Amino acid sequence: MSPASPTTRATVRRHDREIIALALPAFGALVAEPLFVMADSAIVGHLGTPQLAGLGVAAALLQTGVNIFVFLAYATTAAVARRLGADDLPAALRQGLDGIWLALILGALVVAAVLPTAPMLLDAFGASATAAPYGTTYLRISALGIPGMLVVLAATGVLRGLQDTRTPLYVAVGGFSANAALNALLVYGAGLGIAGSAWGTVLAQWGMAAVYLTVVIRAARRHGATLRPDLAGIRASGRAGVPLLIRTLSLRAVLMIATAVAARMGNADIAAHQITLTLWSLLAFALDAIAIAGQAIIGRYLGASDAEGAKAACRRMVLWGVVSGVVLGALVALVRPLFMPIFTTDQAVIDQLTPVLLVVALTQPIAGVVFVLDGVLMGAGDGPYLAGAMLVTLAVFAPVAVAVPALGGGLTTLWWTIAGLMMGTRLVTLALRARSGRWAVTGAVRA
């Protein structure tokens, strides 16, 4: 099932169809994810300010604790796609099940760590005395859903590796709808308050996990893949995920440093910074959808021992990244006057936002290429390089960002360091690797 050599216009069209077929549903699933928190916030917000404040801190902790394990999706996608490309579907499913078993183990460890330390975590993240009890209640209950959340990540990676991004979209939409309904029912109907919101999220997350497990287990049984945990396979999944964990933590450190610097500039600056981050995240979902398509497609080509096909697909996806970045950048520039009043009417904040959003608009083509190349190298299983490249980026970014206020720079300068320097450094490191071709290691398993 090795893909044909990409030398014809028909092949280019096939690449485009594959990218669209995988990226569009992936975008829908990515957008559905933050809607969980939005639904919680909207419902809990009517209980009172302390409850909403507690939810805000607890939800941030919960998201951080889950997002650092996003490698469960990325590494599993690449490994499963390789096995699929090698025409070994049973092995692909066994590889995916190893990732799911790892997710359950890690989830249990995180729950064991969070339950006794929840009050200390809330305090460390600055929850007020009135908000902390509500935050503790929400965090402790929601933590029970973490294993389910991690299973969702790993199982999503399995289906993406099998070139299926539609099922994750359906599950995400169903999960969001169930979460909203359960929250309303338990918070108000059952009178459980913020605890009801937490239980609604737990039930929705485990419901999503159950659907994923049903799909994967049925496929495994159909193709004769064992369901028993394989310690060697679980260890291999963990080893593949370590470099991606380092990459993710380094990226989180960049964003935390940027937020800390903005917070010291003043209330208007940090408000404008947070609004910009919201938009940045939305744009990232659109670009990450192409990256997810890249993970699945590149892994399949390399598993089929078609390095040239993988390189041709990479070139095509880079073009998609550039075009998407240009389109998104133009949209940001055009809708700035409409976007800002949605979040604030404070003129001081708007004055800060105006030039910062222009920086975001101008740098979207860079972001488009970065996201695509990130996905390509993940699909190739090139995690160690990605980890090293992100550490280099952090080393370049951190001292410059910290020095911005001392050198008289404001929020616009800070965002030039984020969208320009940080993303530019990532572009250089990733482009050099892509051009070298050393990432295109073929075979069912990356040696």
Coordinates of C-alpha atoms in Angstrom, one line a residue:
M1 CA 0.0 0.0 0.0
S2 CA 3.0 2.2 -0.6
P3 CA 1.9 5.6 -1.9
A4 CA 2.8 6.4 -5.5
S5 CA 5.8 8.7 -6.2
P6 CA 4.5 12.3 -6.0
T7 CA 5.4 13.6 -9.5
T8 CA 2.0 14.3 -11.0
R9 CA -0.7 16.9 -10.6
A10 CA -3.0 14.1 -9.6
T11 CA -0.7 13.3 -6.7
V12 CA -0.7 16.9 -5.5
R13 CA -4.5 16.9 -5.6
R14 CA -4.5 13.7 -3.6
H15 CA -2.3 15.3 -1.0
D16 CA -4.7 18.2 -0.8
R17 CA -7.7 15.9 -0.4
E18 CA -5.9 14.0 2.4
I19 CA -4.9 17.2 4.2
I20 CA -8.5 18.6 4.0
A21 CA -10.1 15.3 5.0
L22 CA -7.9 15.0 8.1
A23 CA -7.5 18.7 9.1
L24 CA -11.1 19.9 9.0
P25 CA -12.5 17.4 11.5
A26 CA -9.3 17.8 13.6
F27 CA -10.0 21.5 13.8
G28 CA -13.6 20.9 15.0
A29 CA -12.4 18.5 17.7
L30 CA -9.7 21.0 18.8
V31 CA -12.2 23.9 19.1
A32 CA -14.6 21.7 21.1
E33 CA -12.0 21.0 23.8
P34 CA -11.9 24.6 25.3
L35 CA -15.7 24.6 25.3
F36 CA -15.6 22.3 28.3
V37 CA -14.1 25.1 30.4
M38 CA -16.2 27.8 28.8
A39 CA -19.4 25.8 29.8
D40 CA -18.2 25.3 33.3
S41 CA -17.3 29.0 33.6
A42 CA -20.7 30.2 32.2
I43 CA -22.7 28.0 34.6
V44 CA -20.5 28.4 37.7
G45 CA -20.3 32.2 37.1
H46 CA -23.9 32.5 38.2
L47 CA -23.2 31.0 41.6
G48 CA -21.0 33.9 42.6
T49 CA -17.6 35.5 42.2
P50 CA -15.7 33.3 44.8
Q51 CA -17.0 30.2 43.0
L52 CA -15.9 31.5 39.6
A53 CA -12.5 32.6 40.9
G54 CA -12.0 29.1 42.5
L55 CA -13.0 27.5 39.2
G56 CA -10.6 29.7 37.3
V57 CA -7.5 28.7 39.3
A58 CA -8.5 25.0 39.5
A59 CA -9.3 24.7 35.8
A60 CA -6.0 26.3 34.9
L61 CA -4.2 23.7 37.1
L62 CA -6.2 20.9 35.7
Q63 CA -5.6 22.0 32.1
T64 CA -1.8 22.4 32.8
G65 CA -1.7 18.9 34.4
V66 CA -3.4 17.3 31.4
N67 CA -1.8 19.3 28.6
I68 CA 1.8 18.3 29.6
F69 CA 0.7 14.8 28.7
V70 CA -0.3 15.7 25.1
F71 CA 2.5 13.6 23.9
L72 CA 0.2 10.6 24.5
A73 CA -1.7 11.8 21.4
Y74 CA 1.3 12.9 19.4
A75 CA 3.6 10.0 19.9
T76 CA 0.7 7.5 19.5
T77 CA -0.4 9.1 16.2
A78 CA 3.1 8.7 14.7
A79 CA 3.7 5.2 15.9
V80 CA 0.3 3.9 14.8
A81 CA 0.5 5.7 11.4
R82 CA 3.9 4.0 10.7
R83 CA 2.4 0.5 11.4
L84 CA -0.5 1.4 9.2
G85 CA 1.8 2.4 6.4
A86 CA 3.7 -0.8 6.8
D87 CA 0.3 -2.6 6.2
D88 CA 0.3 -4.1 9.7
L89 CA -3.0 -3.1 11.2
P90 CA -2.9 -5.5 14.2
A91 CA 0.5 -4.1 15.2
A92 CA -0.8 -0.6 14.8
L93 CA -3.7 -1.4 17.2
R94 CA -1.3 -3.1 19.7
Q95 CA 0.9 0.1 19.6
G96 CA -2.2 2.2 20.2
L97 CA -3.3 0.0 23.1
D98 CA 0.2 0.4 24.7
G99 CA -0.4 4.1 24.6
I100 CA -3.8 3.8 26.3
W101 CA -2.4 1.6 29.0
L102 CA 0.3 4.2 29.6
A103 CA -2.4 6.9 29.8
L104 CA -4.2 4.9 32.5
I105 CA -1.0 4.5 34.6
L106 CA 0.0 8.1 34.3
G107 CA -3.6 9.2 35.1
A108 CA -3.7 7.1 38.3
L109 CA -0.3 8.6 39.4
V110 CA -1.6 12.2 38.8
V111 CA -4.8 11.5 40.8
A112 CA -2.7 10.1 43.7
A113 CA -0.6 13.3 43.6
V114 CA -3.4 15.9 43.2
L115 CA -5.9 14.7 45.8
P116 CA -3.8 15.3 48.9
T117 CA -2.0 18.4 47.6
A118 CA -5.1 20.3 46.1
P119 CA -5.2 23.0 48.8
M120 CA -1.5 23.6 48.5
L121 CA -1.7 23.9 44.8
L122 CA -4.5 26.4 45.0
D123 CA -2.5 28.5 47.5
A124 CA 0.6 28.3 45.3
F125 CA -1.3 29.6 42.3
G126 CA -2.6 32.6 44.3
A127 CA -6.2 31.6 45.0
S128 CA -7.8 34.0 47.5
A129 CA -9.0 32.8 50.9
T130 CA -12.7 33.0 49.8
A131 CA -12.0 31.3 46.4
A132 CA -9.7 28.5 47.6
P133 CA -12.3 26.2 49.2
Y134 CA -14.3 26.2 46.0
G135 CA -11.2 25.6 44.0
T136 CA -10.2 22.8 46.2
T137 CA -13.6 21.1 45.9
Y138 CA -13.5 21.5 42.1
L139 CA -9.9 20.3 41.7
R140 CA -10.3 17.2 43.9
I141 CA -13.4 16.0 42.2
S142 CA -12.2 16.9 38.7
A143 CA -9.0 15.0 39.3
L144 CA -11.0 11.8 39.2
G145 CA -11.5 12.4 35.5
I146 CA -7.8 12.8 34.7
P147 CA -7.3 9.2 33.8
G148 CA -10.3 9.5 31.4
M149 CA -8.8 12.7 29.9
L150 CA -5.5 11.0 29.3
V151 CA -7.2 7.9 27.7
V152 CA -9.0 10.4 25.4
L153 CA -5.6 11.8 24.4
A154 CA -4.1 8.4 23.7
A155 CA -7.1 7.0 21.9
T156 CA -7.4 10.2 19.8
G157 CA -3.8 9.5 18.8
V158 CA -4.7 5.9 17.8
L159 CA -7.6 7.1 15.5
R160 CA -5.5 9.9 14.0
G161 CA -2.8 7.4 13.3
L162 CA -5.4 5.3 11.5
Q163 CA -6.2 8.4 9.4
D164 CA -9.6 8.9 11.2
T165 CA -10.2 12.4 12.5
R166 CA -14.0 12.3 12.1
T167 CA -14.6 10.0 15.1
P168 CA -12.7 12.3 17.5
L169 CA -14.8 15.2 16.2
Y170 CA -18.0 13.3 16.9
V171 CA -16.9 12.3 20.3
A172 CA -15.7 15.8 21.2
V173 CA -19.1 17.3 20.1
G174 CA -21.0 14.7 22.1
G175 CA -18.7 15.2 25.1
F176 CA -19.2 18.9 25.1
S177 CA -22.9 18.6 24.8
A178 CA -23.1 16.1 27.6
N179 CA -20.8 18.2 29.8
A180 CA -23.0 21.3 29.4
A181 CA -26.2 19.4 30.1
L182 CA -24.7 17.6 33.1
N183 CA -23.3 20.8 34.5
A184 CA -26.6 22.6 34.3
L185 CA -28.5 19.5 35.8
L186 CA -26.1 18.9 38.7
V187 CA -25.2 22.5 39.6
Y188 CA -28.8 23.8 39.6
G189 CA -31.1 20.8 39.3
A190 CA -29.4 18.8 42.0
G191 CA -28.2 21.9 43.9
L192 CA -24.6 20.6 44.1
G193 CA -23.1 24.0 43.3
I194 CA -19.5 23.9 42.1
A195 CA -19.2 20.2 43.0
G196 CA -21.9 19.5 40.5
S197 CA -19.9 21.3 37.8
A198 CA -16.8 19.1 38.6
W199 CA -18.9 15.9 38.6
G200 CA -20.4 16.9 35.3
T201 CA -16.9 17.2 33.8
V202 CA -15.8 13.9 35.3
L203 CA -18.8 12.0 33.9
A204 CA -18.4 13.6 30.5
Q205 CA -14.7 12.9 30.3
W206 CA -15.1 9.2 31.3
G207 CA -18.0 9.0 28.9
M208 CA -15.7 10.1 26.1
A209 CA -13.1 7.7 27.2
A210 CA -15.6 4.8 27.2
V211 CA -16.6 5.6 23.6
Y212 CA -13.0 5.7 22.5
L213 CA -12.2 2.5 24.3
T214 CA -15.2 0.8 22.7
V215 CA -14.1 1.8 19.2
V216 CA -10.4 0.8 19.7
I217 CA -11.2 -2.5 21.5
R218 CA -13.7 -3.5 18.8
A219 CA -11.0 -2.8 16.1
A220 CA -8.4 -4.7 18.1
R221 CA -10.6 -7.8 18.5
R222 CA -11.6 -7.7 14.8
H223 CA -8.0 -7.7 13.8
G224 CA -6.7 -10.1 16.4
A225 CA -4.7 -7.6 18.5
T226 CA -4.3 -8.5 22.1
L227 CA -5.8 -6.3 24.8
R228 CA -3.4 -7.3 27.6
P229 CA -0.9 -4.7 28.7
D230 CA 2.6 -5.3 27.3
L231 CA 5.2 -3.8 29.6
A232 CA 7.8 -3.6 26.8
G233 CA 5.3 -1.8 24.6
I234 CA 4.3 0.6 27.4
R235 CA 7.9 1.4 28.2
A236 CA 8.5 2.1 24.5
S237 CA 5.5 4.4 24.4
G238 CA 6.9 6.2 27.5
R239 CA 10.4 6.6 25.9
A240 CA 8.9 8.0 22.7
G241 CA 6.9 10.5 24.8
V242 CA 9.8 11.9 26.9
P243 CA 11.3 14.2 24.2
L244 CA 7.8 15.5 23.4
L245 CA 7.2 16.1 27.1
I246 CA 10.4 18.2 27.2
R247 CA 9.2 20.1 24.1
T248 CA 5.8 20.8 25.7
L249 CA 7.2 21.9 29.0
S250 CA 9.7 24.2 27.2
L251 CA 6.8 25.8 25.3
R252 CA 4.8 26.2 28.4
A253 CA 7.8 27.9 30.0
V254 CA 7.9 30.4 27.1
L255 CA 4.3 31.3 27.7
M256 CA 4.6 31.5 31.5
I257 CA 7.7 33.8 31.2
A258 CA 5.8 36.1 28.7
T259 CA 2.8 36.3 31.0
A260 CA 5.0 37.1 34.0
V261 CA 6.7 39.9 32.1
A262 CA 3.4 41.3 31.0
A263 CA 2.0 41.2 34.5
R264 CA 4.7 43.5 35.7
M265 CA 3.9 46.1 33.1
G266 CA 0.6 47.1 34.6
N267 CA -3.1 46.1 34.6
A268 CA -3.8 47.4 31.1
D269 CA -0.9 45.5 29.7
I270 CA -1.7 42.1 31.3
A271 CA -5.3 42.5 30.3
A272 CA -4.3 43.1 26.7
H273 CA -1.8 40.3 26.9
Q274 CA -4.5 37.8 28.1
I275 CA -6.9 38.9 25.3
T276 CA -4.1 38.4 22.7
L277 CA -3.3 35.0 24.1
T278 CA -7.0 34.0 23.7
L279 CA -6.9 35.0 20.0
W280 CA -3.4 33.4 19.6
S281 CA -4.9 30.1 21.0
L282 CA -7.8 30.2 18.5
L283 CA -5.4 30.8 15.6
A284 CA -3.2 27.9 16.9
F285 CA -6.2 25.5 16.7
A286 CA -6.6 26.3 13.0
L287 CA -2.9 25.8 12.3
D288 CA -2.6 22.8 14.6
A289 CA -5.3 21.0 12.6
I290 CA -2.9 21.0 9.6
A291 CA -0.1 19.8 11.8
I292 CA -2.3 16.9 13.0
A293 CA -2.9 16.0 9.4
G294 CA 0.8 16.1 8.9
Q295 CA 1.5 13.7 11.8
A296 CA -0.9 11.1 10.4
I297 CA 0.1 11.5 6.7
I298 CA 3.9 11.6 7.2
G299 CA 3.9 8.6 9.6
R300 CA 1.9 6.6 7.1
Y301 CA 4.3 7.4 4.2
L302 CA 7.4 6.6 6.2
G303 CA 5.9 3.4 7.5
A304 CA 5.3 2.4 3.8
S305 CA 9.0 3.1 3.2
D306 CA 8.2 6.0 0.9
A307 CA 10.6 8.7 2.0
E308 CA 10.2 10.7 -1.2
G309 CA 6.4 10.6 -0.8
A310 CA 6.8 11.9 2.8
K311 CA 9.1 14.8 1.6
A312 CA 6.6 15.7 -1.2
A313 CA 3.7 15.7 1.3
C314 CA 5.8 17.9 3.7
R315 CA 6.4 20.4 0.9
R316 CA 2.7 20.5 0.1
M317 CA 1.8 21.0 3.7
V318 CA 4.3 23.8 4.1
L319 CA 2.5 25.6 1.3
W320 CA -0.8 25.0 3.1
G321 CA 0.8 26.5 6.3
V322 CA 1.9 29.6 4.5
V323 CA -1.4 30.2 2.8
S324 CA -3.3 29.5 6.0
G325 CA -1.1 31.9 7.9
V326 CA -1.6 34.7 5.3
V327 CA -5.4 34.2 5.3
L328 CA -5.5 34.1 9.1
G329 CA -3.2 37.1 9.4
A330 CA -5.4 39.1 7.0
L331 CA -8.5 38.2 9.0
V332 CA -6.9 39.4 12.2
A333 CA -5.9 42.7 10.7
L334 CA -9.3 43.2 9.2
V335 CA -11.4 42.3 12.2
R336 CA -9.3 44.0 14.9
P337 CA -11.9 46.8 15.4
L338 CA -14.7 44.3 15.8
F339 CA -12.7 41.9 18.0
M340 CA -11.5 44.2 20.7
P341 CA -14.9 45.5 22.0
I342 CA -16.0 41.9 22.5
F343 CA -13.5 41.6 25.4
T344 CA -13.1 45.2 26.7
T345 CA -14.3 48.7 26.5
D346 CA -11.4 50.1 28.5
Q347 CA -9.6 52.5 26.2
A348 CA -6.2 51.9 27.9
V349 CA -6.5 48.2 27.1
I350 CA -7.7 48.9 23.5
D351 CA -4.7 51.2 23.0
Q352 CA -2.3 48.4 24.0
L353 CA -4.2 45.8 21.9
T354 CA -4.2 47.7 18.6
P355 CA -0.5 47.4 17.8
V356 CA -0.2 44.0 19.5
L357 CA -2.9 42.4 17.3
L358 CA -1.1 43.8 14.2
V359 CA 2.1 42.0 15.3
V360 CA 0.1 38.8 15.6
A361 CA -1.4 39.4 12.1
L362 CA 1.9 40.0 10.5
T363 CA 3.6 36.9 11.9
Q364 CA 0.9 34.3 11.1
P365 CA 2.6 33.1 8.0
I366 CA 5.6 32.2 10.2
A367 CA 3.3 30.5 12.6
G368 CA 1.7 28.5 9.8
V369 CA 5.0 27.0 8.6
V370 CA 6.2 26.3 12.2
F371 CA 3.0 24.4 13.1
V372 CA 3.2 22.3 9.9
L373 CA 6.9 21.5 10.3
D374 CA 6.3 20.6 14.0
G375 CA 3.6 18.2 12.9
V376 CA 5.8 16.7 10.1
L377 CA 8.6 16.0 12.5
M378 CA 6.2 14.6 15.1
G379 CA 4.8 12.3 12.5
A380 CA 8.3 11.2 11.6
G381 CA 9.0 10.3 15.3
D382 CA 11.7 12.9 15.4
G383 CA 11.0 13.8 19.1
P384 CA 14.6 14.2 20.3
Y385 CA 15.3 16.9 17.7
L386 CA 12.0 18.7 18.6
A387 CA 13.0 18.7 22.3
G388 CA 16.4 20.1 21.5
A389 CA 15.0 22.7 19.2
M390 CA 12.5 23.9 21.7
L391 CA 15.2 24.1 24.5
V392 CA 17.3 26.3 22.1
T393 CA 14.2 28.5 21.5
L394 CA 13.6 28.9 25.2
A395 CA 17.3 29.8 25.7
V396 CA 17.0 32.5 23.0
F397 CA 13.7 33.8 24.1
A398 CA 13.9 33.9 27.9
P399 CA 16.7 36.5 28.4
V400 CA 15.3 38.8 25.7
A401 CA 11.8 38.7 27.1
V402 CA 12.9 39.3 30.6
A403 CA 15.0 42.3 29.4
V404 CA 12.1 44.0 27.6
P405 CA 10.9 46.2 30.5
A406 CA 14.4 47.1 31.5
L407 CA 15.2 48.3 28.0
G408 CA 12.1 50.4 28.0
G409 CA 10.0 48.1 25.8
G410 CA 6.2 47.7 26.2
L411 CA 3.7 45.0 25.4
T412 CA 4.2 45.4 21.7
T413 CA 7.9 44.8 22.0
L414 CA 7.1 41.7 24.2
W415 CA 4.9 40.3 21.5
W416 CA 7.5 40.9 18.9
T417 CA 9.7 38.6 21.0
I418 CA 6.9 36.0 21.2
A419 CA 5.5 36.1 17.7
G420 CA 8.7 37.2 16.0
L421 CA 11.8 36.0 17.9
M422 CA 10.4 32.9 19.5
M423 CA 8.5 31.7 16.5
G424 CA 11.3 32.8 14.2
T425 CA 13.8 30.7 16.1
R426 CA 11.4 27.8 15.9
L427 CA 11.1 28.4 12.1
V428 CA 14.9 28.3 11.6
T429 CA 15.5 25.2 13.7
L430 CA 12.6 23.3 12.2
A431 CA 13.3 24.4 8.6
L432 CA 16.9 23.3 8.9
R433 CA 15.9 19.9 10.0
A434 CA 13.2 19.6 7.3
R435 CA 15.7 20.6 4.5
S436 CA 18.3 18.1 5.8
G437 CA 15.9 15.1 5.1
R438 CA 17.4 13.3 8.1
W439 CA 14.0 13.1 9.7
A440 CA 12.7 10.8 6.9
V441 CA 13.6 7.5 8.5
T442 CA 11.5 4.7 6.9
G443 CA 10.1 1.5 8.4
A444 CA 7.3 0.3 10.6
V445 CA 9.3 1.4 13.6
R446 CA 11.7 4.3 13.7
A447 CA 15.2 2.9 14.5

